[in-house]
Amino acid sequence: MSKTALVISGGGSKGAFAVGVLKAIYQHNPGLNFDLLIGTSTGALIAPLATSGSIPLLEQLYTTVKTDNVIETNNVGNRFLTADSIFGVGPLGKLIQQYYTDTFFQSLQAQPCNVLLATTCLQTATAVYFSTRKAAAVKGYEVVPLGKADHFRRAVMASACQPVFMPPIEVIPGAVPLRQYVDGGVREYAGIQLAIEQGADEIFVILLSSGLNKPVEKRYTQVPDILLRTIEIFTEDVGDNDLEMPQMYNKALDYLNSVRQNMKQSGMSDQQIGQLLSVPGNPLSNKRPVNLHVIRPDGDLGGGTGGLNFDPAEMKGMVAKGITVMNNYIAGLPPGSSILV
């Protein structure tokens, strides 16, 4: 049975671009249902609400919140020396509590889709995904199903917390052994490979970085800015790797299929072809091609270093940009695409 997945990367306020992309997707196909929704950082805030009926709420949130509605930036000097993070996240916690209520979590669990939230465990250094439903075990990942609304809210918060700037979160308080979690982007900027391993055949990937790696012409003089820029550079590199591997497998599988066709046209039987290509240790033996829709901005979105500047006017522009980029992408698709109805 084919599965469709939505993967949203991290990027702070740049998540407004993803909201615009989703708005355009549902305008073209309001009946589209995702089987898997995988979010990292700001993507983890969006993924639980990424259905056609929730787009107005997402657009409202991502065009009205300001920086002080998300983080506490006062008293940075003292916090740098004594606290577990440079910024406080009390305001973000209130937003999560307000919108991801117990009732919301119960309704989410009742849906057939699975929402997975990317985090990184500080103690084990592993990529850990917290899910609303039980998921298949996958080598290289830890997937933890959540049964309580409070744990779900804490997992959303953990995924959104950039380490150093925001505190690590115990998703399950009091768990033994101790486990603290931070932004999933430390290990995986976009959970494309997890979507593939969970059986997705068609994957919509919304990346919040352009991938152009243009120089940022400014002098960095303050520790927070330098740290944020360093994390940003590291995260973009992780993101490129997350995208490169599935694309490489797709190209390799297409090439292998072309080889099979050429061998068949030369008169070889399917059995002969199978024998020749059945090489021990073949890295493509259990791989299958997937249909990747990669949507990302064609330039810098703004949002400040690390996406921690939440400016409503700027974010409205990001939403508009997301709509434009997605509409342009759809315009280039062949007739019969699953996005089009």
CSV table of C-alpha atoms in Angstrom, one decimal:
chain,number,residue,atom,x,y,z
A,1,MET,CA,0.0,0.0,0.0
A,2,SER,CA,1.5,3.3,-1.0
A,3,LYS,CA,2.1,6.1,1.5
A,4,THR,CA,2.4,9.8,1.2
A,5,ALA,CA,4.6,11.8,3.6
A,6,LEU,CA,5.2,15.4,4.5
A,7,VAL,CA,8.6,16.4,5.8
A,8,ILE,CA,9.2,19.9,7.2
A,9,SER,CA,12.7,21.0,8.2
A,10,GLY,CA,13.7,23.4,10.9
A,11,GLY,CA,14.1,27.1,10.6
A,12,GLY,CA,12.4,29.1,13.3
A,13,SER,CA,10.3,32.0,12.0
A,14,LYS,CA,11.1,30.7,8.4
A,15,GLY,CA,8.4,28.2,9.1
A,16,ALA,CA,6.0,30.8,7.7
A,17,PHE,CA,7.4,29.8,4.3
A,18,ALA,CA,6.2,26.2,4.9
A,19,VAL,CA,2.8,27.5,5.9
A,20,GLY,CA,2.6,29.3,2.5
A,21,VAL,CA,3.6,26.1,0.7
A,22,LEU,CA,1.0,24.1,2.5
A,23,LYS,CA,-1.7,26.7,1.7
A,24,ALA,CA,-0.9,26.4,-2.0
A,25,ILE,CA,-0.9,22.6,-1.8
A,26,TYR,CA,-4.3,22.4,-0.3
A,27,GLN,CA,-5.7,25.1,-2.7
A,28,HIS,CA,-4.8,22.7,-5.5
A,29,ASN,CA,-5.8,19.5,-3.7
A,30,PRO,CA,-7.9,20.1,-0.6
A,31,GLY,CA,-8.5,16.3,-0.2
A,32,LEU,CA,-4.9,15.4,0.0
A,33,ASN,CA,-4.1,13.3,3.1
A,34,PHE,CA,-0.7,12.6,4.4
A,35,ASP,CA,0.0,9.2,6.0
A,36,LEU,CA,3.2,10.5,7.7
A,37,LEU,CA,4.0,14.0,8.9
A,38,ILE,CA,7.5,14.5,10.0
A,39,GLY,CA,8.7,17.8,11.6
A,40,THR,CA,11.9,19.1,12.9
A,41,SER,CA,12.1,22.2,15.1
A,42,THR,CA,9.6,24.7,13.7
A,43,GLY,CA,8.5,21.9,11.5
A,44,ALA,CA,7.5,20.0,14.6
A,45,LEU,CA,5.3,22.9,15.6
A,46,ILE,CA,3.6,22.9,12.1
A,47,ALA,CA,3.3,19.2,11.4
A,48,PRO,CA,0.5,18.4,13.9
A,49,LEU,CA,-1.6,21.1,12.3
A,50,ALA,CA,-0.6,20.5,8.7
A,51,THR,CA,-4.0,19.6,7.4
A,52,SER,CA,-6.2,21.6,5.1
A,53,GLY,CA,-8.6,22.6,7.9
A,54,SER,CA,-5.8,24.0,10.1
A,55,ILE,CA,-4.0,26.2,7.5
A,56,PRO,CA,-5.9,29.4,8.6
A,57,LEU,CA,-4.8,28.8,12.2
A,58,LEU,CA,-1.2,28.2,11.1
A,59,GLU,CA,-1.2,31.3,8.9
A,60,GLN,CA,-2.5,33.4,11.8
A,61,LEU,CA,0.1,32.1,14.2
A,62,TYR,CA,3.0,32.5,11.7
A,63,THR,CA,2.0,36.0,10.8
A,64,THR,CA,1.2,37.5,14.2
A,65,VAL,CA,3.6,36.1,16.8
A,66,LYS,CA,6.6,38.3,17.7
A,67,THR,CA,9.9,37.3,19.2
A,68,ASP,CA,8.8,37.9,22.8
A,69,ASN,CA,5.8,35.6,22.2
A,70,VAL,CA,8.4,32.8,21.6
A,71,ILE,CA,11.5,33.4,23.7
A,72,GLU,CA,12.7,35.5,26.6
A,73,THR,CA,15.7,37.5,25.6
A,74,ASN,CA,16.2,39.6,28.7
A,75,ASN,CA,19.0,39.0,31.3
A,76,VAL,CA,21.1,37.1,28.7
A,77,GLY,CA,24.4,37.8,30.5
A,78,ASN,CA,23.4,36.2,33.8
A,79,ARG,CA,21.7,33.3,32.0
A,80,PHE,CA,24.8,32.6,30.0
A,81,LEU,CA,26.7,31.9,33.2
A,82,THR,CA,24.1,30.2,35.4
A,83,ALA,CA,21.3,28.7,33.3
A,84,ASP,CA,21.0,25.8,30.9
A,85,SER,CA,20.2,28.2,28.0
A,86,ILE,CA,20.8,31.7,26.8
A,87,PHE,CA,17.1,32.4,26.2
A,88,GLY,CA,14.0,31.4,28.2
A,89,VAL,CA,11.2,29.5,26.4
A,90,GLY,CA,8.3,30.3,28.8
A,91,PRO,CA,6.3,32.1,26.1
A,92,LEU,CA,6.7,29.2,23.6
A,93,GLY,CA,5.6,26.8,26.2
A,94,LYS,CA,2.4,28.8,26.7
A,95,LEU,CA,1.7,28.8,23.0
A,96,ILE,CA,2.2,25.0,22.8
A,97,GLN,CA,-0.1,24.5,25.9
A,98,GLN,CA,-2.7,26.8,24.3
A,99,TYR,CA,-3.0,25.1,21.0
A,100,TYR,CA,-1.9,21.5,21.7
A,101,THR,CA,-4.5,20.7,24.3
A,102,ASP,CA,-5.4,17.3,25.7
A,103,THR,CA,-8.4,17.3,23.4
A,104,PHE,CA,-6.3,18.1,20.4
A,105,PHE,CA,-3.9,15.3,21.2
A,106,GLN,CA,-6.7,12.8,21.5
A,107,SER,CA,-8.2,13.8,18.2
A,108,LEU,CA,-4.7,13.6,16.6
A,109,GLN,CA,-4.3,10.0,17.9
A,110,ALA,CA,-7.7,9.1,16.5
A,111,GLN,CA,-6.5,10.0,13.0
A,112,PRO,CA,-5.0,7.4,10.7
A,113,CYS,CA,-1.9,9.5,10.0
A,114,ASN,CA,1.3,9.3,12.2
A,115,VAL,CA,3.0,12.5,13.3
A,116,LEU,CA,6.7,12.2,14.1
A,117,LEU,CA,8.7,14.9,15.9
A,118,ALA,CA,12.4,14.9,15.5
A,119,THR,CA,14.7,15.4,18.5
A,120,THR,CA,18.3,14.7,19.5
A,121,CYS,CA,19.1,13.0,22.8
A,122,LEU,CA,22.0,14.6,24.6
A,123,GLN,CA,22.8,11.5,26.6
A,124,THR,CA,22.9,9.0,23.7
A,125,ALA,CA,23.6,11.4,20.8
A,126,THR,CA,21.0,9.6,18.8
A,127,ALA,CA,18.1,10.8,16.6
A,128,VAL,CA,14.9,10.1,18.4
A,129,TYR,CA,11.5,10.6,16.9
A,130,PHE,CA,8.4,10.9,19.1
A,131,SER,CA,5.3,9.7,17.3
A,132,THR,CA,1.5,9.9,17.9
A,133,ARG,CA,1.1,6.3,16.7
A,134,LYS,CA,3.3,3.2,16.9
A,135,ALA,CA,5.7,3.1,14.0
A,136,ALA,CA,7.8,0.3,12.4
A,137,ALA,CA,11.3,-0.2,14.0
A,138,VAL,CA,14.0,1.3,11.8
A,139,LYS,CA,17.7,0.7,12.0
A,140,GLY,CA,19.6,3.9,13.0
A,141,TYR,CA,16.5,5.6,14.5
A,142,GLU,CA,14.7,5.4,17.8
A,143,VAL,CA,11.0,5.9,17.4
A,144,VAL,CA,9.0,6.4,20.7
A,145,PRO,CA,5.2,6.4,20.6
A,146,LEU,CA,3.6,8.8,23.0
A,147,GLY,CA,0.5,8.1,25.0
A,148,LYS,CA,0.1,11.3,27.0
A,149,ALA,CA,-0.8,14.8,25.8
A,150,ASP,CA,1.8,16.3,28.2
A,151,HIS,CA,4.6,14.2,26.8
A,152,PHE,CA,3.5,15.2,23.3
A,153,ARG,CA,3.7,18.9,24.1
A,154,ARG,CA,7.1,18.4,25.7
A,155,ALA,CA,8.3,16.5,22.6
A,156,VAL,CA,7.1,19.5,20.4
A,157,MET,CA,9.1,21.8,22.7
A,158,ALA,CA,12.2,19.6,22.7
A,159,SER,CA,12.2,19.5,18.9
A,160,ALA,CA,12.0,23.3,18.7
A,161,CYS,CA,14.7,24.0,21.3
A,162,GLN,CA,18.0,25.0,19.7
A,163,PRO,CA,20.7,23.8,22.1
A,164,VAL,CA,22.6,26.4,24.1
A,165,PHE,CA,20.0,29.1,23.1
A,166,MET,CA,17.1,27.1,24.4
A,167,PRO,CA,17.0,24.5,27.2
A,168,PRO,CA,17.1,20.7,26.8
A,169,ILE,CA,13.7,19.0,27.6
A,170,GLU,CA,12.9,15.8,29.5
A,171,VAL,CA,10.0,14.6,27.3
A,172,ILE,CA,9.1,12.0,29.9
A,173,PRO,CA,9.9,13.6,33.2
A,174,GLY,CA,11.5,11.3,35.8
A,175,ALA,CA,12.4,8.6,33.2
A,176,VAL,CA,15.2,6.3,34.2
A,177,PRO,CA,17.8,6.5,32.8
A,178,LEU,CA,17.7,10.3,32.4
A,179,ARG,CA,17.1,11.5,28.9
A,180,GLN,CA,17.2,15.1,27.7
A,181,TYR,CA,16.3,16.2,24.2
A,182,VAL,CA,17.0,19.1,22.0
A,183,ASP,CA,16.4,20.2,18.4
A,184,GLY,CA,16.3,17.3,16.0
A,185,GLY,CA,18.2,19.3,13.4
A,186,VAL,CA,21.4,18.6,15.3
A,187,ARG,CA,21.3,15.1,13.8
A,188,GLU,CA,18.7,15.4,11.0
A,189,TYR,CA,17.5,18.6,9.5
A,190,ALA,CA,14.7,16.9,7.5
A,191,GLY,CA,13.5,13.3,8.2
A,192,ILE,CA,13.4,12.2,4.5
A,193,GLN,CA,15.2,8.9,5.1
A,194,LEU,CA,12.9,8.1,8.0
A,195,ALA,CA,9.9,8.7,5.7
A,196,ILE,CA,11.3,6.3,3.2
A,197,GLU,CA,12.1,3.7,5.9
A,198,GLN,CA,8.5,4.0,7.1
A,199,GLY,CA,7.2,3.0,3.6
A,200,ALA,CA,6.5,6.4,2.0
A,201,ASP,CA,6.5,6.3,-1.8
A,202,GLU,CA,5.7,10.0,-2.4
A,203,ILE,CA,7.3,12.6,-0.2
A,204,PHE,CA,6.7,16.3,0.0
A,205,VAL,CA,9.9,17.9,1.5
A,206,ILE,CA,9.7,21.5,2.6
A,207,LEU,CA,13.2,22.9,3.3
A,208,LEU,CA,13.5,26.3,4.9
A,209,SER,CA,17.0,27.0,3.6
A,210,SER,CA,17.7,28.0,0.0
A,211,GLY,CA,20.8,25.8,-0.3
A,212,LEU,CA,22.6,28.6,-2.1
A,213,ASN,CA,25.1,29.2,0.7
A,214,LYS,CA,25.6,32.9,-0.2
A,215,PRO,CA,28.0,34.8,2.1
A,216,VAL,CA,26.4,36.8,4.8
A,217,GLU,CA,28.1,40.2,4.7
A,218,LYS,CA,28.2,41.3,8.3
A,219,ARG,CA,30.7,41.3,11.2
A,220,TYR,CA,29.9,39.0,14.0
A,221,THR,CA,30.9,40.5,17.3
A,222,GLN,CA,28.6,39.0,19.9
A,223,VAL,CA,28.8,35.5,21.3
A,224,PRO,CA,25.1,34.7,20.7
A,225,ASP,CA,25.3,35.8,17.1
A,226,ILE,CA,28.4,33.8,16.5
A,227,LEU,CA,26.9,30.7,18.1
A,228,LEU,CA,23.7,31.0,16.1
A,229,ARG,CA,25.6,31.5,12.8
A,230,THR,CA,27.8,28.4,13.6
A,231,ILE,CA,24.7,26.3,14.3
A,232,GLU,CA,23.1,27.6,11.1
A,233,ILE,CA,26.1,26.6,9.0
A,234,PHE,CA,26.2,23.2,10.6
A,235,THR,CA,22.4,22.7,10.2
A,236,GLU,CA,22.5,23.6,6.5
A,237,ASP,CA,25.3,21.1,5.9
A,238,VAL,CA,23.2,18.4,7.7
A,239,GLY,CA,20.3,19.3,5.5
A,240,ASP,CA,22.2,18.9,2.3
A,241,ASN,CA,23.3,15.4,3.4
A,242,ASP,CA,19.7,14.5,4.3
A,243,LEU,CA,18.6,15.4,0.8
A,244,GLU,CA,21.6,14.1,-1.1
A,245,MET,CA,21.3,10.4,0.0
A,246,PRO,CA,17.7,9.8,-1.2
A,247,GLN,CA,18.4,11.6,-4.4
A,248,MET,CA,21.5,9.5,-5.0
A,249,TYR,CA,19.6,6.3,-4.5
A,250,ASN,CA,16.9,7.4,-6.9
A,251,LYS,CA,19.5,8.2,-9.6
A,252,ALA,CA,21.2,4.9,-9.0
A,253,LEU,CA,18.0,2.9,-9.2
A,254,ASP,CA,17.0,4.7,-12.4
A,255,TYR,CA,20.3,3.9,-13.8
A,256,LEU,CA,20.0,0.2,-12.8
A,257,ASN,CA,16.6,0.0,-14.4
A,258,SER,CA,18.0,1.4,-17.6
A,259,VAL,CA,20.7,-1.3,-17.5
A,260,ARG,CA,18.0,-4.0,-17.1
A,261,GLN,CA,16.1,-2.6,-20.1
A,262,ASN,CA,19.2,-2.6,-22.3
A,263,MET,CA,20.1,-6.1,-21.3
A,264,LYS,CA,16.6,-7.3,-22.0
A,265,GLN,CA,16.6,-5.6,-25.4
A,266,SER,CA,19.9,-7.4,-26.2
A,267,GLY,CA,18.1,-10.7,-25.8
A,268,MET,CA,18.9,-11.7,-22.3
A,269,SER,CA,16.2,-13.4,-20.2
A,270,ASP,CA,14.9,-12.0,-16.9
A,271,GLN,CA,16.6,-15.0,-15.1
A,272,GLN,CA,19.9,-14.2,-16.7
A,273,ILE,CA,19.7,-10.5,-15.9
A,274,GLY,CA,18.8,-11.4,-12.3
A,275,GLN,CA,21.7,-13.7,-12.0
A,276,LEU,CA,24.2,-11.1,-13.3
A,277,LEU,CA,22.9,-8.3,-11.1
A,278,SER,CA,22.5,-10.4,-8.0
A,279,VAL,CA,25.8,-9.3,-6.5
A,280,PRO,CA,26.5,-10.0,-2.8
A,281,GLY,CA,26.5,-6.8,-0.8
A,282,ASN,CA,24.5,-4.9,-3.4
A,283,PRO,CA,23.6,-1.6,-1.5
A,284,LEU,CA,20.6,-1.2,-3.8
A,285,SER,CA,19.1,-4.6,-3.1
A,286,ASN,CA,16.4,-3.4,-0.6
A,287,LYS,CA,16.0,0.1,-2.1
A,288,ARG,CA,13.1,1.4,-4.1
A,289,PRO,CA,12.6,4.7,-6.0
A,290,VAL,CA,10.5,7.3,-4.3
A,291,ASN,CA,8.8,10.4,-5.7
A,292,LEU,CA,10.4,13.4,-4.0
A,293,HIS,CA,8.8,16.8,-4.2
A,294,VAL,CA,11.5,19.2,-2.8
A,295,ILE,CA,10.2,22.7,-2.2
A,296,ARG,CA,12.6,25.3,-0.9
A,297,PRO,CA,13.0,29.1,-1.2
A,298,ASP,CA,15.1,30.5,-4.0
A,299,GLY,CA,16.8,33.0,-1.8
A,300,ASP,CA,17.2,34.1,1.8
A,301,LEU,CA,13.9,34.3,3.7
A,302,GLY,CA,15.1,36.6,6.5
A,303,GLY,CA,14.1,35.8,10.1
A,304,GLY,CA,17.5,36.7,11.5
A,305,THR,CA,20.3,34.3,12.3
A,306,GLY,CA,18.9,31.0,13.3
A,307,GLY,CA,15.4,32.1,12.5
A,308,LEU,CA,14.9,33.5,16.0
A,309,ASN,CA,13.6,36.9,14.9
A,310,PHE,CA,9.9,36.7,14.6
A,311,ASP,CA,8.6,39.8,12.7
A,312,PRO,CA,5.0,39.6,11.6
A,313,ALA,CA,5.5,41.8,8.5
A,314,GLU,CA,8.5,39.7,7.4
A,315,MET,CA,6.7,36.4,8.0
A,316,LYS,CA,3.7,37.5,5.9
A,317,GLY,CA,6.2,37.9,3.1
A,318,MET,CA,7.5,34.4,3.8
A,319,VAL,CA,4.0,33.0,3.5
A,320,ALA,CA,3.5,34.8,0.2
A,321,LYS,CA,6.9,33.5,-1.0
A,322,GLY,CA,5.9,29.9,-0.1
A,323,ILE,CA,2.6,30.2,-2.0
A,324,THR,CA,4.5,31.5,-5.1
A,325,VAL,CA,7.2,28.9,-5.0
A,326,MET,CA,4.7,26.1,-4.6
A,327,ASN,CA,2.5,27.4,-7.4
A,328,ASN,CA,5.5,27.6,-9.7
A,329,TYR,CA,6.4,24.1,-8.8
A,330,ILE,CA,2.9,22.8,-9.4
A,331,ALA,CA,2.8,24.6,-12.8
A,332,GLY,CA,5.8,22.5,-13.9
A,333,LEU,CA,4.3,19.2,-13.0
A,334,PRO,CA,3.1,16.7,-15.6
A,335,PRO,CA,-0.7,16.1,-15.9
A,336,GLY,CA,-2.0,13.5,-13.5
A,337,SER,CA,0.3,14.4,-10.6
A,338,SER,CA,-1.0,13.6,-7.2
A,339,ILE,CA,-1.0,17.3,-6.2
A,340,LEU,CA,-3.4,18.2,-8.9
A,341,VAL,CA,-7.1,17.3,-8.9
